[in-house]
XYZ file of N, CA, C and O in Angstrom:
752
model
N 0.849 -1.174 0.000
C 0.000 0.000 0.000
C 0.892 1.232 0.000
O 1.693 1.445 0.911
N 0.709 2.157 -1.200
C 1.174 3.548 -1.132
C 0.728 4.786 -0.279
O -0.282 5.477 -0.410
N 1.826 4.890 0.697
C 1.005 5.714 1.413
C 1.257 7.518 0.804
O 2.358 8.011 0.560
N -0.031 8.199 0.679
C 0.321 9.395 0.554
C 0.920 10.872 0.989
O 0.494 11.515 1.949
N 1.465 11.088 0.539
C 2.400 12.316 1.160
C 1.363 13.479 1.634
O 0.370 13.653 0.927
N 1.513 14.161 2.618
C 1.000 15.112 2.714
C 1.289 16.517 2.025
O 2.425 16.974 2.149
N 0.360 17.213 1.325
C 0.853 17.883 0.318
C 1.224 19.206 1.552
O 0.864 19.034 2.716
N 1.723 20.073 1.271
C 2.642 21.276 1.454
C 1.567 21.934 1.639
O 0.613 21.642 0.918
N 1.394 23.109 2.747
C 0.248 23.897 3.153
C 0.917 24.917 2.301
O 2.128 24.925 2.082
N 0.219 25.619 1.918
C -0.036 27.102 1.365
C 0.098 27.931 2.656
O -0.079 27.675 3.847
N 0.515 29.128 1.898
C 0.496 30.061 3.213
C -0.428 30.711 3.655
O -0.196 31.593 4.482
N -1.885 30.413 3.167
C -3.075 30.322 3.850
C -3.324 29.488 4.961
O -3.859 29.776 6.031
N -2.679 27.987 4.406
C -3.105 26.677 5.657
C -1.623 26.957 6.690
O -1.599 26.378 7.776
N -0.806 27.571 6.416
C 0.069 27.628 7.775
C -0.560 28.617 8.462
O -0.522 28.586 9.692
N -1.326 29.786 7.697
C -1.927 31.225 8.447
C -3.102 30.365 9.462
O -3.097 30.608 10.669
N -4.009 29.442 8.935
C -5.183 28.630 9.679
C -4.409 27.815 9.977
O -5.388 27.081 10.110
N -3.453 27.084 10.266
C -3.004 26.514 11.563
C -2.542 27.183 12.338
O -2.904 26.718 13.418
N -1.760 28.273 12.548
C -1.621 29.306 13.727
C -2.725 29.398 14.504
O -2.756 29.228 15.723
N -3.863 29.736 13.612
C -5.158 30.478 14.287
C -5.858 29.419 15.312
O -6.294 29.731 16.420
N -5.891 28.021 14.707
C -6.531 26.921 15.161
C -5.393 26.772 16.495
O -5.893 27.111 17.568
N -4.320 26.432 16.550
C -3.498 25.839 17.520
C -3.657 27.525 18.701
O -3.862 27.373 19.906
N -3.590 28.243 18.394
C -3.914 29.883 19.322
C -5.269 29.783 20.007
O -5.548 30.100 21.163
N -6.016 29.303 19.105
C -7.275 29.351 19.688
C -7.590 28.038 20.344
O -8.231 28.031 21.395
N -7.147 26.849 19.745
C -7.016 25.533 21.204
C -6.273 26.180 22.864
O -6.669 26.040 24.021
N -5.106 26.878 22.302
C -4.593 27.017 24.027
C -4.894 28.037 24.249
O -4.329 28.421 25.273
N -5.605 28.853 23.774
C -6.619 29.642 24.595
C -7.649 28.855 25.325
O -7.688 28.969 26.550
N -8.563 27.998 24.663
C -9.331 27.793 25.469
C -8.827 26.550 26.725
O -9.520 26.214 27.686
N -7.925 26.206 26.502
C -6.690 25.215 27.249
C -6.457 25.817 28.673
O -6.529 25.152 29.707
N -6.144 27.261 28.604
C -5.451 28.508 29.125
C -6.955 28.301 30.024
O -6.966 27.810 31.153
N -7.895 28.656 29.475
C -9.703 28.649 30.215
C -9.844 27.595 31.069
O -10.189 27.851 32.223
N -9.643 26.420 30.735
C -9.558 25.383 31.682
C -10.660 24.384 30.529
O -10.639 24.469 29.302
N -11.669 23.364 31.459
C -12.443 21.956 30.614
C -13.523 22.420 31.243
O -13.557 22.961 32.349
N -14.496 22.173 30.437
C -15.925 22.168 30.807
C -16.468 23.812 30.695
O -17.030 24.539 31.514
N -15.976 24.044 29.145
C -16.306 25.253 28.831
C -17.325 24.992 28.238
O -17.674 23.818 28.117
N -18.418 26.535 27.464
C -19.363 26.118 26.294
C -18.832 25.790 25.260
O -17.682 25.349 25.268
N -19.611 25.941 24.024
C -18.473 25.965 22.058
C -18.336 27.240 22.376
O -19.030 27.814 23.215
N -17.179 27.893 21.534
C -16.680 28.671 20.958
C -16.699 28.976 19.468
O -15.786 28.382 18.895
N -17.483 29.745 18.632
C -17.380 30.226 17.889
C -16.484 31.498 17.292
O -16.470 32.598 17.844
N -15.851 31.230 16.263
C -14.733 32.228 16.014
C -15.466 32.987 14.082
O -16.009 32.362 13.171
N -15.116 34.487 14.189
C -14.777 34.274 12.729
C -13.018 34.669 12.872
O -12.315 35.116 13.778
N -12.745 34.159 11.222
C -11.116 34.448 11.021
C -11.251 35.878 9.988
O -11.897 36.018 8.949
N -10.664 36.526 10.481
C -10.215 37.493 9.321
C -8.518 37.438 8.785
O -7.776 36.775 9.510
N -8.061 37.924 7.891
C -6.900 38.230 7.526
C -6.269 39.792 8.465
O -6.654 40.686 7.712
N -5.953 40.095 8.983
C -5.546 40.984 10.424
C -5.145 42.081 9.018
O -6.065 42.865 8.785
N -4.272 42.184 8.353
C -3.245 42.773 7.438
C -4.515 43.497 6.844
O -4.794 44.666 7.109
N -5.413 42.511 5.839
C -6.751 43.615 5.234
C -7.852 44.104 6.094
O -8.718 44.885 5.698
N -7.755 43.412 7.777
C -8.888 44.220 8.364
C -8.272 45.478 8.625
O -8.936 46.439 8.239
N -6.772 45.835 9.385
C -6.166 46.578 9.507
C -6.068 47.580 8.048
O -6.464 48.739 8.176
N -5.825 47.374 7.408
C -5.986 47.909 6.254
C -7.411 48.967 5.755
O -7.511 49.991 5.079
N -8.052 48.380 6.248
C -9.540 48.459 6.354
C -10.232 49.514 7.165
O -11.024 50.422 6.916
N -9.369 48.840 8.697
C -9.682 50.117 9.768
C -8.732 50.078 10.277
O -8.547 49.062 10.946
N -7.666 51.083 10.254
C -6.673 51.079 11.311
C -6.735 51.421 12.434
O -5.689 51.581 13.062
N -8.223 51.681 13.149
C -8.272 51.611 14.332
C -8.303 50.133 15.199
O -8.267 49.916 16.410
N -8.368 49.430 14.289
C -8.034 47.984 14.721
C -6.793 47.597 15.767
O -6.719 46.822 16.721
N -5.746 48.615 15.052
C -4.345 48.279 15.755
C -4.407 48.345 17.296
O -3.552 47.827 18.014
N -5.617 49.103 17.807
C -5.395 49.537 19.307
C -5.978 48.027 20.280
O -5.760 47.669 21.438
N -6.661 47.526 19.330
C -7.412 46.369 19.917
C -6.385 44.852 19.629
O -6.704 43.708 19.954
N -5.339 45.204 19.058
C -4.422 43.763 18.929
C -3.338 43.984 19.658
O -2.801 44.992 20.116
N -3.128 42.887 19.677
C -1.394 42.793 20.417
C -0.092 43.301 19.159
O -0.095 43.312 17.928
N 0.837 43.645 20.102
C 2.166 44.308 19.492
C 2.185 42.560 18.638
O 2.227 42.712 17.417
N 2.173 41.756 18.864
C 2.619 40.782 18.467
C 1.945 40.067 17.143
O 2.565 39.448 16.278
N 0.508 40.306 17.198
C -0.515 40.432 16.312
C -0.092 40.958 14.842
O 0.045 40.418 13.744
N 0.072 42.481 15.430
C 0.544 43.637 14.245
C 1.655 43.085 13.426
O 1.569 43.051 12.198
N 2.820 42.601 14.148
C 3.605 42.213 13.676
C 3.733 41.044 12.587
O 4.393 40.871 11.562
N 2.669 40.247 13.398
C 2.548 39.172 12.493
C 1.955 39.465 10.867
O 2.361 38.923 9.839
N 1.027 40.349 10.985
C 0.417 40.723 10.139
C 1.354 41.808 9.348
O 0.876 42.181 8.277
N 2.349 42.251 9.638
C 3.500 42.867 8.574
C 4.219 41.856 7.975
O 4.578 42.260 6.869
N 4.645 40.594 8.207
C 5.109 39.772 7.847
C 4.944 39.059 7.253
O 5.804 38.631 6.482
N 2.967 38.294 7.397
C 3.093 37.395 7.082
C 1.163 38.179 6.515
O 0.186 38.169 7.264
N 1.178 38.698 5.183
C 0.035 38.848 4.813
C -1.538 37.876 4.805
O -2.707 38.227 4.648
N -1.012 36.777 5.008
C -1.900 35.652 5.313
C -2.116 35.493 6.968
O -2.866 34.601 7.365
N -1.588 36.189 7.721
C -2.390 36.192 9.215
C -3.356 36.537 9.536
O -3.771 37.661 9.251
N -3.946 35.774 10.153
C -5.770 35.898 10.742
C -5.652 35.903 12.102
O -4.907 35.176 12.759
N -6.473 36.816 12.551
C -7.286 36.966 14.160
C -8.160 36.510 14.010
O -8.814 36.728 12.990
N -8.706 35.369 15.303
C -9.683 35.287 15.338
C -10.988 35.852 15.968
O -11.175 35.015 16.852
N -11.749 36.518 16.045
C -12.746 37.140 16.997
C -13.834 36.189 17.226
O -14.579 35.637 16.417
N -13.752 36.101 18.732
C -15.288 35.510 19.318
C -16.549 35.924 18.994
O -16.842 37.119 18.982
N -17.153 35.245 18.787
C -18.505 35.614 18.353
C -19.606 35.477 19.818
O -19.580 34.446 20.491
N -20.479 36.575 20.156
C -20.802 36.482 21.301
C -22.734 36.492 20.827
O -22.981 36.721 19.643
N -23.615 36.309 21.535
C -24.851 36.305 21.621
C -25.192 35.190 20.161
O -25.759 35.574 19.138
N -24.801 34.102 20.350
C -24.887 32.688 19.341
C -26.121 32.512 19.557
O -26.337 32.369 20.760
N -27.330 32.440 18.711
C -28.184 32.067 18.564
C -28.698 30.540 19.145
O -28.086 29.508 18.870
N -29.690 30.570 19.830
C -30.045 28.833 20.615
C -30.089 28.455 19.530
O -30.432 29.047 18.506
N -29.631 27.110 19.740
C -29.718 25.686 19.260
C -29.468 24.511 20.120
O -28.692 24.453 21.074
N -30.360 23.432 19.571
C -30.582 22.226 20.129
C -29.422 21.565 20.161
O -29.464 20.812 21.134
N -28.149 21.437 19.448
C -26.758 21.090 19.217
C -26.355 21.359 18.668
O -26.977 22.027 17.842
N -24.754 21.159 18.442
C -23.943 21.684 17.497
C -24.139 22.327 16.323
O -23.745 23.449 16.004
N -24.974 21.298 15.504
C -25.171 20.859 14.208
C -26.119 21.600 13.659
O -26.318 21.889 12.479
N -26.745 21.911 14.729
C -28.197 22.913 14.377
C -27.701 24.290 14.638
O -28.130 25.162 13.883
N -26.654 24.727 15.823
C -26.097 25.974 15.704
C -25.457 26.614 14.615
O -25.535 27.765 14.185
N -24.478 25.115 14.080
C -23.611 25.836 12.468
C -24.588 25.745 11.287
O -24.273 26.026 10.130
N -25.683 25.368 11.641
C -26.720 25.434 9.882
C -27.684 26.580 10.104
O -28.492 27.061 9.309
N -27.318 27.044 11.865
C -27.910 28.431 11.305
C -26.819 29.653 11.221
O -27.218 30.798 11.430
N -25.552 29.426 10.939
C -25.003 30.728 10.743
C -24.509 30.921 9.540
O -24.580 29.982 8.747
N -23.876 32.219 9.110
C -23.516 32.532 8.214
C -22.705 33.907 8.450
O -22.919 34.736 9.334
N -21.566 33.950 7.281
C -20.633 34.821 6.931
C -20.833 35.722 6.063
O -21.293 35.605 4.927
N -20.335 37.003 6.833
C -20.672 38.035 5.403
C -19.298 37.563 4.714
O -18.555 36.682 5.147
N -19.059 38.556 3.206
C -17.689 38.196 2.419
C -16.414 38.834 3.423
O -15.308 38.393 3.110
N -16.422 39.638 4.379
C -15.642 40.236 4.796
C -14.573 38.960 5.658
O -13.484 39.078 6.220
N -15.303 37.993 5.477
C -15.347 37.019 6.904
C -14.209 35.837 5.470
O -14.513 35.332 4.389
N -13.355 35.860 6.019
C -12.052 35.074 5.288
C -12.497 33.130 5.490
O -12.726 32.292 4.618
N -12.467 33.002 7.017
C -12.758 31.901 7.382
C -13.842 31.812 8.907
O -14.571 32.610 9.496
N -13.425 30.323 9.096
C -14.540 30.515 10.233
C -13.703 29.298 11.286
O -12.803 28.532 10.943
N -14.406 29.449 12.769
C -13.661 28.187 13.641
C -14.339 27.793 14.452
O -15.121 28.612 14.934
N -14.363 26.300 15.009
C -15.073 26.470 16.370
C -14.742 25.485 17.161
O -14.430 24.363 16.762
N -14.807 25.971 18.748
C -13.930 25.404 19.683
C -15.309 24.318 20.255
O -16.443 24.788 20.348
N -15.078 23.176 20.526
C -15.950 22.176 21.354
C -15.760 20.892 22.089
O -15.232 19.984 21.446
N -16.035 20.706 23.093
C -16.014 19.711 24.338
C -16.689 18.600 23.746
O -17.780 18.832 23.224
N -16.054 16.957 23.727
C -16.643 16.293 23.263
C -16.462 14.620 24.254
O -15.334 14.289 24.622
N -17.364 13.961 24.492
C -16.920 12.420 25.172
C -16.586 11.357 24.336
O -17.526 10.563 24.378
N -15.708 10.955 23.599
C -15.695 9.607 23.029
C -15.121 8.786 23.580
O -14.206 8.944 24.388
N -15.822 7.312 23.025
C -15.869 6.256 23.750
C -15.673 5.207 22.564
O -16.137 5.261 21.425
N -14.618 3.953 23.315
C -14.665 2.633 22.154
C -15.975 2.256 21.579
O -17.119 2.658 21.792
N -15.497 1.412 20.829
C -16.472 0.550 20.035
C -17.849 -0.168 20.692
O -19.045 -0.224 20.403
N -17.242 -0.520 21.416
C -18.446 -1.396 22.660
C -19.021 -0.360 23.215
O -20.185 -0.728 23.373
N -18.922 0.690 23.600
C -19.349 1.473 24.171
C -20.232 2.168 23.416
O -21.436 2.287 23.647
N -19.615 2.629 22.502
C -20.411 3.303 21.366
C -21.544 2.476 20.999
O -22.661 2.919 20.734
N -21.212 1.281 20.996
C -22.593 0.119 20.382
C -23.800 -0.034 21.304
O -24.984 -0.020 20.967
N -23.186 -0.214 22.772
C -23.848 0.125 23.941
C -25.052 1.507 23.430
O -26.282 1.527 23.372
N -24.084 2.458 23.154
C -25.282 3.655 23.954
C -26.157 3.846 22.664
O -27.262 4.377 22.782
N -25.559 3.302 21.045
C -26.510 3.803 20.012
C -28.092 2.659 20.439
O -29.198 2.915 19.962
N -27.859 1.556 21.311
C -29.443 0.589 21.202
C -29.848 1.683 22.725
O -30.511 1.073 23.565
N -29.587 2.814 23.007
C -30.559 3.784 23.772
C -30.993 4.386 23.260
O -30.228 5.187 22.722
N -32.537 4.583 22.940
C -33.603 5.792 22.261
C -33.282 7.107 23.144
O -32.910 8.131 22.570
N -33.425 7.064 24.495
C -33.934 8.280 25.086
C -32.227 9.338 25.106
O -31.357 8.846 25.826
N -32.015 10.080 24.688
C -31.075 11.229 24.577
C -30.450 11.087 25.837
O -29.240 10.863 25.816
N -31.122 11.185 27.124
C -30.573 11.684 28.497
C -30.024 10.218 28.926
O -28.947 9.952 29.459
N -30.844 9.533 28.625
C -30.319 7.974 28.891
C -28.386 7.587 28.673
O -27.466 7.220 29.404
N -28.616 8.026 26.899
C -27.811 7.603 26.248
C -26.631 8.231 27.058
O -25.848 7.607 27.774
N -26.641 9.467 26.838
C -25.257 10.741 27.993
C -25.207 9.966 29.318
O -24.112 9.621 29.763
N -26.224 9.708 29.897
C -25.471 9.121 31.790
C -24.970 7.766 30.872
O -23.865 7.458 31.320
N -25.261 7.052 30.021
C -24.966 5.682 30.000
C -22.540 6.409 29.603
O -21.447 6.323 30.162
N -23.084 6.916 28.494
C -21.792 7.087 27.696
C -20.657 7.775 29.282
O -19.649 7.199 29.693
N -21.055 8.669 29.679
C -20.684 9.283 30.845
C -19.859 8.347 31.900
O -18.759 8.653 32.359
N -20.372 7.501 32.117
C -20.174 6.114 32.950
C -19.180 5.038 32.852
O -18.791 4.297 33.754
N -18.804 5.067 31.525
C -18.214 4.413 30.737
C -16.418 4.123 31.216
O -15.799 4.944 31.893
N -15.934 3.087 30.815
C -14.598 3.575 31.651
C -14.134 3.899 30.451
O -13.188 4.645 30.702
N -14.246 3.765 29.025
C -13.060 3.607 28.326
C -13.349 5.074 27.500
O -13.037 5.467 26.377
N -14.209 5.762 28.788
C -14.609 7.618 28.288
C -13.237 8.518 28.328
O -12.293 8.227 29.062
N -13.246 9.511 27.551
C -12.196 9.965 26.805
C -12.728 11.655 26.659
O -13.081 11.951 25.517
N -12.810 12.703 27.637
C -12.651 13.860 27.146
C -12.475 14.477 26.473
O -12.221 15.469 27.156
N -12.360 14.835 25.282
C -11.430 16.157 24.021
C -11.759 17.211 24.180
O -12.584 17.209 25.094
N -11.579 18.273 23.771
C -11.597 19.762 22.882
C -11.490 19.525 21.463
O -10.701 18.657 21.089
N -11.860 19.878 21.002
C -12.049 20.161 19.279
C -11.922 20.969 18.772
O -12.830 21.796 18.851
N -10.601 21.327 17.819
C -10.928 22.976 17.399
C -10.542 22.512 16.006
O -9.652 21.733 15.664
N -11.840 23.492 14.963
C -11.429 22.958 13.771
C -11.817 24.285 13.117
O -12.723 24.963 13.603
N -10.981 24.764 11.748
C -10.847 25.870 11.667
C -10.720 25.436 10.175
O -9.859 24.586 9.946
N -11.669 26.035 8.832
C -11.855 26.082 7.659
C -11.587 27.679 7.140
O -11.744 28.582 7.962
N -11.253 27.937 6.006
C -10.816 29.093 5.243
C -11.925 29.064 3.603
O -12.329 28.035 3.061
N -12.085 29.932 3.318
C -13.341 30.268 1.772
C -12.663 29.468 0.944
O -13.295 28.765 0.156
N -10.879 29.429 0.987
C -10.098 28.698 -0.040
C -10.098 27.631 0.092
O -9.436 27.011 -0.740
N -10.927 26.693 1.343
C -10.525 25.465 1.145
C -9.945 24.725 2.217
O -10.213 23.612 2.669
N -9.025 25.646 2.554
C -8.134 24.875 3.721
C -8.466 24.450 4.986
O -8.856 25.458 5.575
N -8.506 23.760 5.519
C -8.780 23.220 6.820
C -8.098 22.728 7.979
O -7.556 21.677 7.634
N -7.838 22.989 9.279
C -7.065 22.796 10.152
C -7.651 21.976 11.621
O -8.675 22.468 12.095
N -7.134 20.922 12.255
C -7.752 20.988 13.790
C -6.672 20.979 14.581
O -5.484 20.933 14.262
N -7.230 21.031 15.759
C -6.478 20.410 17.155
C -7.052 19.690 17.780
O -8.205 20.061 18.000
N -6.686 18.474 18.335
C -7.606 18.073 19.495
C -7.336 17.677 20.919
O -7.062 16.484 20.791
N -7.258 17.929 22.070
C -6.195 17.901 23.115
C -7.315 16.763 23.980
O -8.468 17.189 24.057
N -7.135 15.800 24.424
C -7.463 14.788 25.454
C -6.726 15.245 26.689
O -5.540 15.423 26.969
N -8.260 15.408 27.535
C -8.027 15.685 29.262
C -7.100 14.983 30.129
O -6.503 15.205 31.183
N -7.241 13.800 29.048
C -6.205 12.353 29.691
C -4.600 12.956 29.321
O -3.637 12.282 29.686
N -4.425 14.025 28.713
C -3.171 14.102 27.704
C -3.057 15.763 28.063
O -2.421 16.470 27.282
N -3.400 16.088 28.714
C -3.491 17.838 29.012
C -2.385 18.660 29.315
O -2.039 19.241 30.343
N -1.585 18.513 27.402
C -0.519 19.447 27.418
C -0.708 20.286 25.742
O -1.509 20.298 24.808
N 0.315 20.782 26.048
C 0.414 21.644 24.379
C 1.126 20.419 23.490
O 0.774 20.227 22.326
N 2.239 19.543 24.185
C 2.760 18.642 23.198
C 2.066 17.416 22.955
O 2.452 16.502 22.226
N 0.802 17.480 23.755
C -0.201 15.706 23.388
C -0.775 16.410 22.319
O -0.921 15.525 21.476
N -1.237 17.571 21.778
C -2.264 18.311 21.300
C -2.293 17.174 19.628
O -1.181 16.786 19.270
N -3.162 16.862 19.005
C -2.715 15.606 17.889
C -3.558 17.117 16.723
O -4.560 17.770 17.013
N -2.776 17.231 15.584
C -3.220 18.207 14.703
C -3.149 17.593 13.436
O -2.393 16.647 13.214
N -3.923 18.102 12.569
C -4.295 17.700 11.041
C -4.995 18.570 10.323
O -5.403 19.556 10.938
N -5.249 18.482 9.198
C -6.068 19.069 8.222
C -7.672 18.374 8.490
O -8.748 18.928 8.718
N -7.262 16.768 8.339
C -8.691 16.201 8.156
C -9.171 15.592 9.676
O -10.020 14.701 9.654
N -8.747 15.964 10.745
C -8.473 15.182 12.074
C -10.214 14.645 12.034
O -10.714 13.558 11.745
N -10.840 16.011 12.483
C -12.057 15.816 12.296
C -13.355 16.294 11.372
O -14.275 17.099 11.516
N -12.869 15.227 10.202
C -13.979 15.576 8.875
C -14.791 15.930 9.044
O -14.978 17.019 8.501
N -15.972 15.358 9.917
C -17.202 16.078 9.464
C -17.684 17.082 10.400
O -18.764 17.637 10.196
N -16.966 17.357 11.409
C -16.698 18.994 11.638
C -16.103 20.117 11.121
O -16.450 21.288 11.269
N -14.808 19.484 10.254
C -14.873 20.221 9.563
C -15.942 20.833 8.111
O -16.095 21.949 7.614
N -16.506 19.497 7.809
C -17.553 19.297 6.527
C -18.236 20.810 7.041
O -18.060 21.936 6.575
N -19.239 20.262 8.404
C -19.925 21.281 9.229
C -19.438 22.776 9.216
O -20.188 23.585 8.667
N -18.626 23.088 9.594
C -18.354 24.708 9.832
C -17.676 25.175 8.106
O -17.241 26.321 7.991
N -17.638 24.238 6.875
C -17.267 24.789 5.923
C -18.672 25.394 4.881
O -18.723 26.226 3.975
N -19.764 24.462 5.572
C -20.874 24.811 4.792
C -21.483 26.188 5.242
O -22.474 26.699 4.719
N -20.481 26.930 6.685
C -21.235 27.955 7.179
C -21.021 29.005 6.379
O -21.603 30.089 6.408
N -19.668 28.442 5.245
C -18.796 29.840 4.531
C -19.477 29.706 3.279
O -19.218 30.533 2.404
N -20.659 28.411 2.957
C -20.966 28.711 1.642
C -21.947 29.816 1.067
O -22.095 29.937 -0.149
């Protein structure tokens, strides 16, 4: 079996992996048992560009980045998120104006082996299923941060509570597909 090379990030996907791995140890920095986090990404260089009153609201370190490296993005929190029943229903109701480069979002998740998993899908009742999965020994904490760009690119992190450092942190493009699938349809 040929295994495939990973192709070479663009200096868009190194700009969205900064943003993604910044915004995991931020919320790292917060501690576990936060809400989601919703981010948009801008390019810092054309918001600045845009409004240079921006500069007063970033870090010296920010600015800098953004002289250097024209593909740097800030991310800004997005605050008063519209209810939703879960995740899935929160990202199919949002949307990006064009100003909005990319998008990210930070989330707390339990996974569990195979048996376990098989266990809780023969539970109908929702609340059931959570104390059953909850209970579980071979339960597994994460954070999730997965971070898509208009061009395409895609980034995560995912840090296990069991593993609660910056160097366990396991990163990829495709770590988690169909979160990423999810927050790319928010940019369509």
């Amino acid at each position: 079996m040929n295994a495939q090379r990973p192709r070479d990030p663009t200096p868009a996907g190194r700009a969205l992996s900064r943003a993604v791995v910044g915004i995991e140890r931020r919320a790292a920095a917060r501690g576990w048992d936060a809400p989601v986090g919703v981010f948009a990404l801008v390019r810092t260089a054309a918001a600045l560009a845009q409004d240079p009153d921006l500069a007063g609201l970033l870090d010296t370190a920010a600015i800098e980045e953004a002289r250097a490296d024209p593909c740097a993005l800030t991310a800004i929190e997005q605050e008063g998120l519209p209810p939703a029943a879960d995740l899935g229903d929160l990202l199919g109701r949002l949307t990006w104006p064009p100003a909005v480069d990319g998008a990210a979002v930070s989330v707390e998740r339990i996974m569990v082996g195979p048996a376990s998993e098989a266990g809780a899908a023969a539970i109908e009742d929702p609340g059931e299923r959570i104390a059953f999965i909850r209970t579980r020994p071979d339960r597994q904490d994460v954070r999730l941060v997965a971070g898509v760009l208009r061009s395409g690119e895609a980034w995560c992190a995912v840090r296990a509570r069991s593993h609660d450092s910056d160097a366990a942190v396991i990163q990829g493009e495709a770590v988690v597909p169909g979160l990423v699938e999810a927050l790319a349809a928010t940019l369509a």
